[in-house]
Every structure is written in C-alpha cells, then in structure tokens.
Coordinates of C-alpha atoms in Angstrom, one line a residue:
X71 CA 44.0 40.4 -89.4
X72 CA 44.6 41.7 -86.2
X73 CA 44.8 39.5 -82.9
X74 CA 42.4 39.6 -80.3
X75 CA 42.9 41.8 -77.5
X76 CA 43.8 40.5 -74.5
X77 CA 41.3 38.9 -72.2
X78 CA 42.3 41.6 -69.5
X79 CA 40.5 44.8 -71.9
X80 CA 37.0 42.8 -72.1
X81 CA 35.3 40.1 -70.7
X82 CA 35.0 37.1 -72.8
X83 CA 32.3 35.9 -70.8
X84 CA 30.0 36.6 -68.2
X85 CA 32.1 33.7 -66.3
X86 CA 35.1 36.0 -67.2
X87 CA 33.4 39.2 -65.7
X88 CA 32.7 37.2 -62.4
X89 CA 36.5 36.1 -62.4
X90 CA 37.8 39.2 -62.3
X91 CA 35.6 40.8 -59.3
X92 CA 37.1 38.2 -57.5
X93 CA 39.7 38.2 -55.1
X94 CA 41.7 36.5 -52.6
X95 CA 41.4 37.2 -48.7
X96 CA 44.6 36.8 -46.8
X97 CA 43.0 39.2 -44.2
X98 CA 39.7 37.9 -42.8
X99 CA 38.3 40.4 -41.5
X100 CA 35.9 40.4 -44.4
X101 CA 35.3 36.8 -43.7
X102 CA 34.8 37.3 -40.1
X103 CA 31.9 39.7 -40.9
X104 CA 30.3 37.1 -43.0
X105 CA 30.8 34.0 -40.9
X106 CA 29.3 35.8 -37.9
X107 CA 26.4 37.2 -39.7
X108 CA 23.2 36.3 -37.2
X109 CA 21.9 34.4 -40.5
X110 CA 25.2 32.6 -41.0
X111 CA 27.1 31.3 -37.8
X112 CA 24.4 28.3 -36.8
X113 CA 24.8 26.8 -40.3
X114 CA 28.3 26.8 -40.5
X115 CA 29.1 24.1 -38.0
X116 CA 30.1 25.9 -35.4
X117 CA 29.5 26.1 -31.7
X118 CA 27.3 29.2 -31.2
X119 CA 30.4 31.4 -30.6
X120 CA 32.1 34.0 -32.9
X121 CA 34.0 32.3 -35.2
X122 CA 38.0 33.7 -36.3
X123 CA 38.9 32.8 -39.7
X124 CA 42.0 34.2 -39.1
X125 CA 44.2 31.1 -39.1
X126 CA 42.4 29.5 -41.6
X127 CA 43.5 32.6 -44.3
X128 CA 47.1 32.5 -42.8
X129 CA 47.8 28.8 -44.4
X130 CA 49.0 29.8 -47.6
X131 CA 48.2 26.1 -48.2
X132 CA 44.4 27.2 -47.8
X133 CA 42.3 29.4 -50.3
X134 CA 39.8 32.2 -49.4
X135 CA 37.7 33.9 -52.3
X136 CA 35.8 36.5 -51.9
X137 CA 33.1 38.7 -54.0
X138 CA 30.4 41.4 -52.0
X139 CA 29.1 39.2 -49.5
X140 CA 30.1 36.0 -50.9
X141 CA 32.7 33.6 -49.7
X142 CA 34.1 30.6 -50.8
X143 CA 37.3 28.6 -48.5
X144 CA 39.1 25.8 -50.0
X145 CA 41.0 23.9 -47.0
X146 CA 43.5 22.0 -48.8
X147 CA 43.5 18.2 -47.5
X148 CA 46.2 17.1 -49.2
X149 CA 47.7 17.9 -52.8
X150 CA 45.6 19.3 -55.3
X151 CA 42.4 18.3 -53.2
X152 CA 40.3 21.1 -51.3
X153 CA 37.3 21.6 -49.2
X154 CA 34.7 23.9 -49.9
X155 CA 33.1 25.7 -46.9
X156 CA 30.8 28.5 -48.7
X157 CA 28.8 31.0 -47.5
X158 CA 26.8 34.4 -48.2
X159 CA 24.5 37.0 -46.4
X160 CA 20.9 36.7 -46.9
X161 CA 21.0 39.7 -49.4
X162 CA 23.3 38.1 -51.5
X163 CA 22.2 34.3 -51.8
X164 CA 20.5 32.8 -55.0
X165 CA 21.8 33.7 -58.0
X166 CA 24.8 35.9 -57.4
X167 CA 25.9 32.8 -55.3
X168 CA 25.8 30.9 -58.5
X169 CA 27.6 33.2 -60.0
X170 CA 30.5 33.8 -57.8
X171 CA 30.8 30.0 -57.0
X172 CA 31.5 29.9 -61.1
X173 CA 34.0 32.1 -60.8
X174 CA 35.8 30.9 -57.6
X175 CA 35.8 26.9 -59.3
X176 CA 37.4 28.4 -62.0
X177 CA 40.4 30.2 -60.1
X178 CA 40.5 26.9 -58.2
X179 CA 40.7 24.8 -61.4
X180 CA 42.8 26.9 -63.4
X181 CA 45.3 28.9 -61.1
X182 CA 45.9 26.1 -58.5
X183 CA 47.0 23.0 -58.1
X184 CA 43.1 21.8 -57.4
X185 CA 42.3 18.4 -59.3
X186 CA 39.1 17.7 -56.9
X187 CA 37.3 19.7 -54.6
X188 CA 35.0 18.3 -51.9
X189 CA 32.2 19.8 -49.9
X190 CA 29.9 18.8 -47.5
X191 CA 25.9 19.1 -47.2
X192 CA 24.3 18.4 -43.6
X193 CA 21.3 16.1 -43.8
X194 CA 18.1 18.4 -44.2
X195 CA 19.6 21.2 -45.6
X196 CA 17.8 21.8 -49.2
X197 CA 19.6 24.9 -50.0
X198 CA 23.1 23.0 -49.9
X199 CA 21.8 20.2 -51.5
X200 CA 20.5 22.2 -54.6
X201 CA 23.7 23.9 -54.8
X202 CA 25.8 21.5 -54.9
X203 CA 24.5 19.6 -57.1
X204 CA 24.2 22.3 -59.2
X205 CA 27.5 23.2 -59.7
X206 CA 28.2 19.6 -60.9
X207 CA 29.0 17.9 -57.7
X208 CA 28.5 14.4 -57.0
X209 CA 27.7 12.5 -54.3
X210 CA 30.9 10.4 -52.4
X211 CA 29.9 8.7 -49.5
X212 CA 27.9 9.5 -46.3
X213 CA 29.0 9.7 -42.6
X214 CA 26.8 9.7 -39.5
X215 CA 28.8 12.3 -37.6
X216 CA 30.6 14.7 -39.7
X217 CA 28.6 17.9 -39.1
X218 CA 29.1 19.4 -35.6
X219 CA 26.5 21.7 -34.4
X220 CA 25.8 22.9 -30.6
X221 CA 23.3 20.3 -30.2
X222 CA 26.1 17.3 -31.5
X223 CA 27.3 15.7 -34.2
X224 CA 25.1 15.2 -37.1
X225 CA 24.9 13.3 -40.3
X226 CA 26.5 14.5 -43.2
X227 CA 26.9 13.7 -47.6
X228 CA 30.3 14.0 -48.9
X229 CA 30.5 14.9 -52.5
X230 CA 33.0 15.6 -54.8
X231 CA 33.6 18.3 -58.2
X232 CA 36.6 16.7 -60.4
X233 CA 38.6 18.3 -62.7
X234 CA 37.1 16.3 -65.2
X235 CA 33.6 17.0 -64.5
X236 CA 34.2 20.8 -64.2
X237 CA 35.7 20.9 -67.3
X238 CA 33.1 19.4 -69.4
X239 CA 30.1 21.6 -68.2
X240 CA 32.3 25.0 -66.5
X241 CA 31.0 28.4 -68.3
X242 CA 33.7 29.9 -70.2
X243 CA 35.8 27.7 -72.0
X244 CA 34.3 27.4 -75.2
X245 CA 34.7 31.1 -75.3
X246 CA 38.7 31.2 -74.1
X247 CA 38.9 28.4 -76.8
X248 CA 37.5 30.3 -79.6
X249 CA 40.2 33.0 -78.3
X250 CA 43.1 30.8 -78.5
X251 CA 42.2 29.7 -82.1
X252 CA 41.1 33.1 -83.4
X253 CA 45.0 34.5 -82.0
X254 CA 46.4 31.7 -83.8
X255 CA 44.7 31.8 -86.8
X256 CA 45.7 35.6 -86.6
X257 CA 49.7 34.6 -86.1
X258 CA 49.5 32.7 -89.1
X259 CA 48.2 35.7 -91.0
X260 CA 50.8 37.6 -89.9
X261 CA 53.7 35.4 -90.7
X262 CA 52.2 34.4 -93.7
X263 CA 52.2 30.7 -92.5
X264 CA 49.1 29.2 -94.4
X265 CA 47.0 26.1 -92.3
X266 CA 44.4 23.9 -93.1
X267 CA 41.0 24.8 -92.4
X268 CA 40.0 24.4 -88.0
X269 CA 36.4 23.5 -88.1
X270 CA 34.9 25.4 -84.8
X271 CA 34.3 22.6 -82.8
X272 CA 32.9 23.2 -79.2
X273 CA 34.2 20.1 -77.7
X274 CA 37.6 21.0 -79.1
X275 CA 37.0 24.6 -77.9
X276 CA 36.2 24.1 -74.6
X277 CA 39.4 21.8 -73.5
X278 CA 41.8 24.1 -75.6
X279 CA 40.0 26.8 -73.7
X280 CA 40.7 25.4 -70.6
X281 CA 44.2 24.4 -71.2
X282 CA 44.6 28.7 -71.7
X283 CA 42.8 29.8 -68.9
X284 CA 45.3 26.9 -67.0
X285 CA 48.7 28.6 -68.9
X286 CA 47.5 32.1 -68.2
X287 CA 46.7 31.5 -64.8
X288 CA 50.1 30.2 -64.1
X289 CA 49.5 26.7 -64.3
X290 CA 51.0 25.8 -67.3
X291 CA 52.3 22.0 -67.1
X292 CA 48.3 21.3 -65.3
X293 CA 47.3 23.3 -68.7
X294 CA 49.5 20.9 -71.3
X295 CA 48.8 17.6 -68.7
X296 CA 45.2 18.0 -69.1
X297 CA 44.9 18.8 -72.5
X298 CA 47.3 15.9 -73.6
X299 CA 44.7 13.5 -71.8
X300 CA 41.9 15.3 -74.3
X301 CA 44.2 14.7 -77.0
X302 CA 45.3 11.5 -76.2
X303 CA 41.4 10.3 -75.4
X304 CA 40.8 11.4 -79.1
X305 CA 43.9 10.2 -80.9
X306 CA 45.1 13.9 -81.7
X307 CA 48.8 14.8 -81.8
X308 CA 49.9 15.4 -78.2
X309 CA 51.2 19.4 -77.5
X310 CA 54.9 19.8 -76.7
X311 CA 56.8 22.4 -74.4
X312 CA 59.7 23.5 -76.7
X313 CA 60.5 25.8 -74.1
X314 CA 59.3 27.4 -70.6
X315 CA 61.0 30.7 -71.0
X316 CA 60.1 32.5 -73.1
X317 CA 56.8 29.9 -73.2
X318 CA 56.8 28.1 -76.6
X319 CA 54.4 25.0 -77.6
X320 CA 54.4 22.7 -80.7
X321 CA 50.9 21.7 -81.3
X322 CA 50.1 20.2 -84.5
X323 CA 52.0 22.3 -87.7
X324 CA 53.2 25.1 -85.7
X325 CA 55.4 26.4 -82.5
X326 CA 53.7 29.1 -80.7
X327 CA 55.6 31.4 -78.4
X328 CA 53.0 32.7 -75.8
X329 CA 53.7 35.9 -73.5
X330 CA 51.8 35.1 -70.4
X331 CA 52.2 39.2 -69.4
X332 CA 50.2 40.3 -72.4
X333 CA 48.3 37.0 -73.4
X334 CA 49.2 37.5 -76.9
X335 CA 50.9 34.8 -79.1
X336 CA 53.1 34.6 -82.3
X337 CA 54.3 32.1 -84.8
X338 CA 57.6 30.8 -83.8
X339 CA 58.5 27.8 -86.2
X340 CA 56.3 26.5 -89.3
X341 CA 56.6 22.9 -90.2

C-alpha cells in the first residue's frame, strides 16, 4: 500500500484549491487598487481620500491575503487575536468572496498564531451582516461610535470567529483527516506494524485534520495543543512530542516521524 501523495500534487479539497491561490501581500500596491476602487473606499471607513495600505502590510505583526480582487487584513490586536477588514471589487463579490474568505480563515487558523478573529459590521449594512455570519461569526457586543465615515462616527456590531468555532464547521478538515489516517495506516503496512481497526469517524477526522493542516503549516505545538483539548474533551490518550527535529509524535500505539518538507510520514517506534 502506497502512501498518499502529498497535499502539494492535488487538492484535497476545494478549500485546499482556494488555499493555495492564496497569497500574502507585503507590497500593497495590489491592495491600494482595491481599497480605492470607486465601489470600495466609502465602505471601508474612511474619510473620502485615497487610502495607503502601505503601513498596514509593513507590520509583520499584521496579515494581508490576497486572491484576484479579493482581500482580507488581519490587524493583530494583541497575541493570537486579529481584525478582519475585508473587501472585493464588484466583479468579484458573492461567492468567490466566500470562497476566498475560507481559504484566508484557514491560513489564519492554521499557519498563525490566530486563536480569535474579530470583525466589524456597520449598522445597515446587509451585505456584511450576511457574511459574517456566514462564515461562523458571532455576535460580541455593540458600540455607538466605532465606524468612522465622512459624515461621523457611526454605530457598529462587534463579532467574533474562535478557533473553536472554526474548527467544528471550516471546509477541509475531514478531508486532511482522512489523509493523516490513510498515511498512517499506510506506514503500518509498510513496517509490517499491525493495528486495530480506526473506524472513519468525521468528528475524529476533522480535529486530527486540523491538528495537520496546524503541523504542516508550521504551527506545530497550536496543532498538538488543540488536538490534546479534543482528546482530553473525549477521554482519548493525549499525543506526545517525542521529538521536534526530526518531528516525531506518540499518539496511541505508535511514534510517527513526520517530514514537514514532503508531508509524508513513517513508523518510528511500535508499542
């Protein structure tokens, strides 16, 4: 039995697929064409002058997305919490918004330190209450003054996407979860290790999935954190880091050693 090819030679998902058109600005000038679009710039809080995103990008501390048309920042507040400012020409709003938004909460979960992201919605606007809500967020608190536009300050929701909440709707984790177990499963057949039957459990799929994407993307003690709380919600055996490099993880009868440059994975140790 062979193992699965890496996630890098096909697209798992659709969600995958999204991911990887993705990429992160450090030079705005993409940005500055969206921000400034006539159909833009009186929605985005501002003033009624061209906007400069330019100092925004240059906080590494800060992260800008971008896809075609589509962008999403993520002003980091304070550790591991971000603010969403989105926003997309005409052309490319509805569904490829959707899209890209999935794909852009996902880097954000799973290849940063982001445990809650925050956005806000402006009294009256329908469109940014629809799609916020969504893509899973919920409602915080209100403030009377916390949009500024040229006629003043105006009334604002806060709401919130948590880790947590992500992770139990987000597209694409079931899949990376059936991954993981299908590369183990095809370890063992190549050691000749023999295991007890996995029942394919989506539940189970989806936060091992999501523990991956978070080890592949970089994030590996975020990945083993988060997954330990699954485990520990549902009395399984907690996952142990045997070692950081090379990567190797005791989960259950078995050590895995995982090479994050090729996402493949091998039977260390059999107990």
């Amino acid at each position: 039995m062979n193992a699965p090819a890496p996630a890098t030679d096909f697209a798992l998902s659709p969600l995958h697929a999204a991911v990887q058109r993705v990429r992160r600005c450090f030079d705005a000038a993409v940005l500055n064409e969206i921000v400034n679009h006539p159909a833009v710039l009186p929605h985005v809080g501002g003033t009624g002058q061209e906007l400069d995103l330019g100092p925004v990008v240059q906080d590494i501390t800060n992260v800008a997305l971008y896809d075609d048309g589509i962008a999403g920042i993520f002003n980091c507040l304070a550790p591991g919490i971000y603010e969403l400012h989105s926003m997309a020409v005409p052309e490319r709003r509805g569904k490829p918004v959707m899209s890209v938004a999935a794909a852009c909460f996902h880097i954000m979960f799973t290849r940063t330190s982001a445990i809650e992201i925050i956005t806000r919605v402006p009294h009256g606007n329908l469109r940014a209450l629809v799609a916020a809500k969504a893509a899973g967020f919920r409602l915080e608190f209100e403030t009377s003054g916390g949009w500024i536009t040229p006629e003043g300050p105006k009334p604002v929701a806060w709401y919130r996407l948590s880790l947590q909440d992500w992770a139990s709707r987000a597209p694409g984790l079931i899949e990376r979860g059936r991954w993981f177990h299908a590369a183990v499963d095809a370890a063992a057949a190549r050691a000749g290790v023999e295991r007890d039957h996995h029942p394919d459990d989506d539940t189970h799929n989806r936060y091992a999935g999501m523990a991956c994407e978070m080890i592949l993307g970089g994030m590996m003690p975020k990945g083993i954190h988060f997954l330990n709380r699954y485990n520990a919600i549902t009395r399984a055996r907690p996952v142990q880091v045997l070692s950081h490099n090379p990567l190797v993880v005791h989960i259950g009868d078995i050590a895995l050693g995982i090479d994050l440059a090729t996402e493949t994975i091998e039977i260390v140790k059999a107990q």
